[in-house]
XYZ file of C-alpha atoms in Angstrom:
275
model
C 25.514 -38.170 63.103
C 24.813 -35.701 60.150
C 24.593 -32.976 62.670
C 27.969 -33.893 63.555
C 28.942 -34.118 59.886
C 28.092 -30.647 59.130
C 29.876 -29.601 62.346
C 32.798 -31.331 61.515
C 33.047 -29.855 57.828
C 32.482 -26.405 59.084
C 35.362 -26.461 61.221
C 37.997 -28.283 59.035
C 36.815 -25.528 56.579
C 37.577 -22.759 58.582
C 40.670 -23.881 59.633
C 42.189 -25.109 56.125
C 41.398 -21.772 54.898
C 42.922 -19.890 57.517
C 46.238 -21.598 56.991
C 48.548 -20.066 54.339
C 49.517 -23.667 53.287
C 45.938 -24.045 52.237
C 45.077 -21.023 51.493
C 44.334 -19.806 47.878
C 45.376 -16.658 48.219
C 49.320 -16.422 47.698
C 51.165 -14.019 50.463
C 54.231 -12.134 48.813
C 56.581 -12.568 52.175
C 58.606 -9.137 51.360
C 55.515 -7.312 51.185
C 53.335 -8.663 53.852
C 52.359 -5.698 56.451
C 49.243 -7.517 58.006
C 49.883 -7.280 61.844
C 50.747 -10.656 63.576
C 47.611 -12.096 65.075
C 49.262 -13.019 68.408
C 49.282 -9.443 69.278
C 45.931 -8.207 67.584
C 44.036 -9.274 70.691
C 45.625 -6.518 72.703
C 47.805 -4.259 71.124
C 46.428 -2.425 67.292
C 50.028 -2.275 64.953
C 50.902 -0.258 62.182
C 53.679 -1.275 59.883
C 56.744 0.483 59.679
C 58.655 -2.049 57.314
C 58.660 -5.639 55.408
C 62.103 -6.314 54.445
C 63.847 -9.280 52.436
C 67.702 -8.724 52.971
C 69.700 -8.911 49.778
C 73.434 -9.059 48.768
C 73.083 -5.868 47.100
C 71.618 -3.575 50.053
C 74.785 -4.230 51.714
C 77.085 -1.946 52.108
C 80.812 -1.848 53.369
C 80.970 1.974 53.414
C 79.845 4.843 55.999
C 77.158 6.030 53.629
C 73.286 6.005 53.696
C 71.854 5.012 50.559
C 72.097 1.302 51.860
C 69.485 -0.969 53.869
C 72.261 -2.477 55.893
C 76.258 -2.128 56.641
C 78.796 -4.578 56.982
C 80.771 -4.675 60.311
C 80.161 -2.722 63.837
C 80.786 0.946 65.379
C 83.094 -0.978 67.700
C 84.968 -3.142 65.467
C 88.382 -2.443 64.340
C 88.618 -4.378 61.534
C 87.490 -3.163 57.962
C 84.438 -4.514 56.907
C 84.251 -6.475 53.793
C 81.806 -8.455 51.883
C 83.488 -11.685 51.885
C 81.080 -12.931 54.881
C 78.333 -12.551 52.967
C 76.174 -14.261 49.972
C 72.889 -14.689 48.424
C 70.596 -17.852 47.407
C 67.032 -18.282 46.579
C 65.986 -18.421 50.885
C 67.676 -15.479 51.598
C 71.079 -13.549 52.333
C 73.580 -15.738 53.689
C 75.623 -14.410 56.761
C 78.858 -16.719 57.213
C 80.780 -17.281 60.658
C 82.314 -13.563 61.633
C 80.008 -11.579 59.540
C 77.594 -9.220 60.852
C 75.385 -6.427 59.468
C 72.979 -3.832 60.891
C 70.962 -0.839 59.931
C 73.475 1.692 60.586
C 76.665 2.439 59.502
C 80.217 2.433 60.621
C 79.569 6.048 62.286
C 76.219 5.246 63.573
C 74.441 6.584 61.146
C 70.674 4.860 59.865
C 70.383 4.011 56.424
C 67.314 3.377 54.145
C 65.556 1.539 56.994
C 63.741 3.468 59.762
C 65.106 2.652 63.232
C 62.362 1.429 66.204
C 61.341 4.404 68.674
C 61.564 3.149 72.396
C 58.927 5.845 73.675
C 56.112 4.190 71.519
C 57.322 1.041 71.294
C 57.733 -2.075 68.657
C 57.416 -5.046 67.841
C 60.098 -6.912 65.375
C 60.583 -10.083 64.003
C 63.001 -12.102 61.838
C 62.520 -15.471 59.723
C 65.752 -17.490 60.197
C 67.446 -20.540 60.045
C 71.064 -21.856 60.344
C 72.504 -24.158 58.063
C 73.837 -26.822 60.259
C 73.105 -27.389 63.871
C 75.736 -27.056 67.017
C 76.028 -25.702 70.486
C 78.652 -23.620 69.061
C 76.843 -21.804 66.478
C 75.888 -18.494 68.108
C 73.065 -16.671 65.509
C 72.389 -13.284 66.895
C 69.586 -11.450 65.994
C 69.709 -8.198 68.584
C 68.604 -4.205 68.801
C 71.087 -1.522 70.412
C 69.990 2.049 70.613
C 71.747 4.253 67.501
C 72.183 6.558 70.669
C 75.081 4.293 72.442
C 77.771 5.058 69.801
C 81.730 5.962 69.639
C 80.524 9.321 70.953
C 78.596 7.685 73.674
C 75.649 9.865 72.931
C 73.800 7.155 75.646
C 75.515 9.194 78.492
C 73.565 10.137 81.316
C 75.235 13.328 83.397
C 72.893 12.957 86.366
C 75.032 10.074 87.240
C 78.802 11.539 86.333
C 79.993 12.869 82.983
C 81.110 9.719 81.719
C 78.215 7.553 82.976
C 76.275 5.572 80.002
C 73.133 3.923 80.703
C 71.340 1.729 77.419
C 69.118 -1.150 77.421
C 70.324 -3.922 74.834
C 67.530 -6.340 73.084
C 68.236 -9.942 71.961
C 65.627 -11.338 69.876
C 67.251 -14.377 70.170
C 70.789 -16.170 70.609
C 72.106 -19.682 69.617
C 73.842 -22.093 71.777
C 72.760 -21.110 75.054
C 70.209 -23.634 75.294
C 68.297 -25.614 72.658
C 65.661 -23.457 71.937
C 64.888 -19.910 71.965
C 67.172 -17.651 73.825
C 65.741 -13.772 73.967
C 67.200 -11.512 76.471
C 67.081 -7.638 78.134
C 69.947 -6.543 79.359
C 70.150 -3.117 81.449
C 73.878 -1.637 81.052
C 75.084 1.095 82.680
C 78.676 2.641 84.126
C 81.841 4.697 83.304
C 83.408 2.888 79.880
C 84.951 0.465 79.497
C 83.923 -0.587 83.202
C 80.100 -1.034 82.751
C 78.000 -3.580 85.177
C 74.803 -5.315 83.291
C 71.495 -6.809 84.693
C 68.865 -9.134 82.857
C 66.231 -11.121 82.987
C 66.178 -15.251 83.701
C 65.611 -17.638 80.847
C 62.801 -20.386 80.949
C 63.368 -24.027 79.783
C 62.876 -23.512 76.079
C 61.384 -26.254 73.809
C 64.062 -27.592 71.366
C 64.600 -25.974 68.274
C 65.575 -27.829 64.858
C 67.719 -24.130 63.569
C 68.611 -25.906 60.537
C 64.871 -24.963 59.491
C 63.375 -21.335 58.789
C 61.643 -20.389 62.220
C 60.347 -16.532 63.464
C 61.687 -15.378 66.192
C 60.079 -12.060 67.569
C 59.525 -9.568 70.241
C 57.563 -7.322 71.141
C 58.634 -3.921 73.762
C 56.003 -2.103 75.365
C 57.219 1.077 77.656
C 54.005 1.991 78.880
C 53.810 -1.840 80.777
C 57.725 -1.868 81.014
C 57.890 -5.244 79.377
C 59.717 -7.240 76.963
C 57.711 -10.404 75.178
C 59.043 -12.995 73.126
C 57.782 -15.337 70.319
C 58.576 -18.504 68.483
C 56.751 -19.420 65.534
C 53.625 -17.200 67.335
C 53.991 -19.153 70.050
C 54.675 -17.373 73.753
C 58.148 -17.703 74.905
C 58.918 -15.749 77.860
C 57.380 -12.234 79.483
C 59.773 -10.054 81.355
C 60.278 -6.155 82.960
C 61.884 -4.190 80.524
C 64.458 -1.573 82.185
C 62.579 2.109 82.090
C 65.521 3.541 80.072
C 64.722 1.417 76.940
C 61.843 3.730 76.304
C 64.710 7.515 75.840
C 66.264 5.662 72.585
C 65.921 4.679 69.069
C 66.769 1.261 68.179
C 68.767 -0.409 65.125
C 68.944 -4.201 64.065
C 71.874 -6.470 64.237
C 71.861 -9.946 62.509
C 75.004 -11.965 63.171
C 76.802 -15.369 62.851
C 78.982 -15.430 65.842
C 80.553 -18.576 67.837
C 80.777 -20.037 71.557
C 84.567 -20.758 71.241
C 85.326 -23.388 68.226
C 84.742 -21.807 65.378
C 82.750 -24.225 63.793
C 82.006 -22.874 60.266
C 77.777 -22.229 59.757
C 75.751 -19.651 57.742
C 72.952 -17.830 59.063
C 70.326 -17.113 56.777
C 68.116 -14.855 57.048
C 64.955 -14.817 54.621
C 62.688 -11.926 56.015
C 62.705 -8.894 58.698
C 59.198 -7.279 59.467
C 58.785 -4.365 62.072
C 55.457 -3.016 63.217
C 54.668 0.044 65.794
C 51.374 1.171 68.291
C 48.754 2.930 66.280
């Protein structure tokens, strides 16, 4: 029995002080660049940014002073800064707003965009504020390349032939839990055909609390892996063309059809890249 005693100490002692919540040593969140352990087994990281998004590194201009930009390439309506707020847990995206690390003319700002040909990894701590099948959270990566001068084209295949691979981190409202998705587009605009990969049953998510969603692309294996809370998601091919671009973040509060109002709050972004 006092064999077991000790045993039983031992390990409730290594395990409360491996867990931040018990954990004496405070983590600052913004400034956290330890790798993620669910990847340390196989793949050595470097970090290549911890980011908090704030009100103020929001910008509804074409400069690049800014961390992020109001509004898409493709949209045609002026971006403004109505959608957006800030509290205490983060910047606040409301339904219709959308903001990514380039600008209006697809060019980066402050943060440094993800190189395909090495690979990443990327991650975002999340919630929504209320929960429905309608609330559509997007948290994505498009290539800087596939832009209003469709820099993405590949002549081999015609002069106006684009071919880009598209990564979603995750979705809302297509099932209950995590929704992460590849998707291989190619053709002559506006007419392009897309292929990706088959989702797996996820486990339910409550959105309405702060969860991480990541991924992780690797071009030598050709794969795309997701994560919820460190926990495997899903394990797909990855399209070999992912690896020719540079990629940008997107972080969006869209909707499935009704409109339902919602904020998307987003508390912390953290990329990392093969050593």
């Amino acid at each position: 029995m006092l064999n077991f005693a000790i045993f039983f100490i031992t390990l409730m002692s290594a395990i409360l002080g491996s867990s931040p919540a018990f954990s004496s040593v405070k983590i600052d969140l913004c400034s956290d660049r330890n790798p993620p352990v669910h990847l340390l087994g196989n793949v050595q990281l470097k970090a290549l940014f911890t980011y908090c998004p704030k009100l103020d590194h929001v910008s509804i201009g074409r400069d690049s002073t800014h961390n992020l930009f109001a509004g898409q390439w493709y949209d045609r309506k002026k971006p403004t800064l109505g959608f957006y707020s800030q509290t205490d847990e983060g910047l606040n995206i409301a339904l219709g707003g959308s903001v990514s690390t380039v600008n209006m003319s697809s060019k980066k700002g402050l943060l440094p965009l993800l190189p395909g040909s090495s690979g990443f990894y990327i991650e975002f701590l999340a919630r929504i504020d209320s929960d429905s099948m309608d609330h559509w959270p997007a948290l994505w990566l498009n290539p800087i390349e596939h832009n209003a001068k469709e820099d993405d084209r590949s002549f081999s295949y015609g002069r106006l032939y684009q071919h880009w691979m598209e990564l979603d981190v995750d979705e809302g409202g297509f099932q209950s839990g995590m929704f992460g998705t590849v998707i291989e587009w190619q053709g002559n605009h506006p007419d392009y055909r897309k292929s990706q990969n088959k989702h797996p049953v996820a486990k339910d998510l409550d959105r309405t609390v702060f969860h991480t969603f990541s991924a992780y692309y690797d071009p030598v294996k050709g794969s795309v892996t997701w994560w919820v809370d460190g926990e495997l998601h899903n394990k797909v091919p990855a399209p070999v063309i992912g690896s020719k671009y540079n990629y940008y973040f997107t972080m969006g509060a869209q909707t499935h059809g009704k409109n339902e109002p919602y904020k998307l709050i987003v508390k912390r972004v953290r990329a990392f890249v093969p050593m």
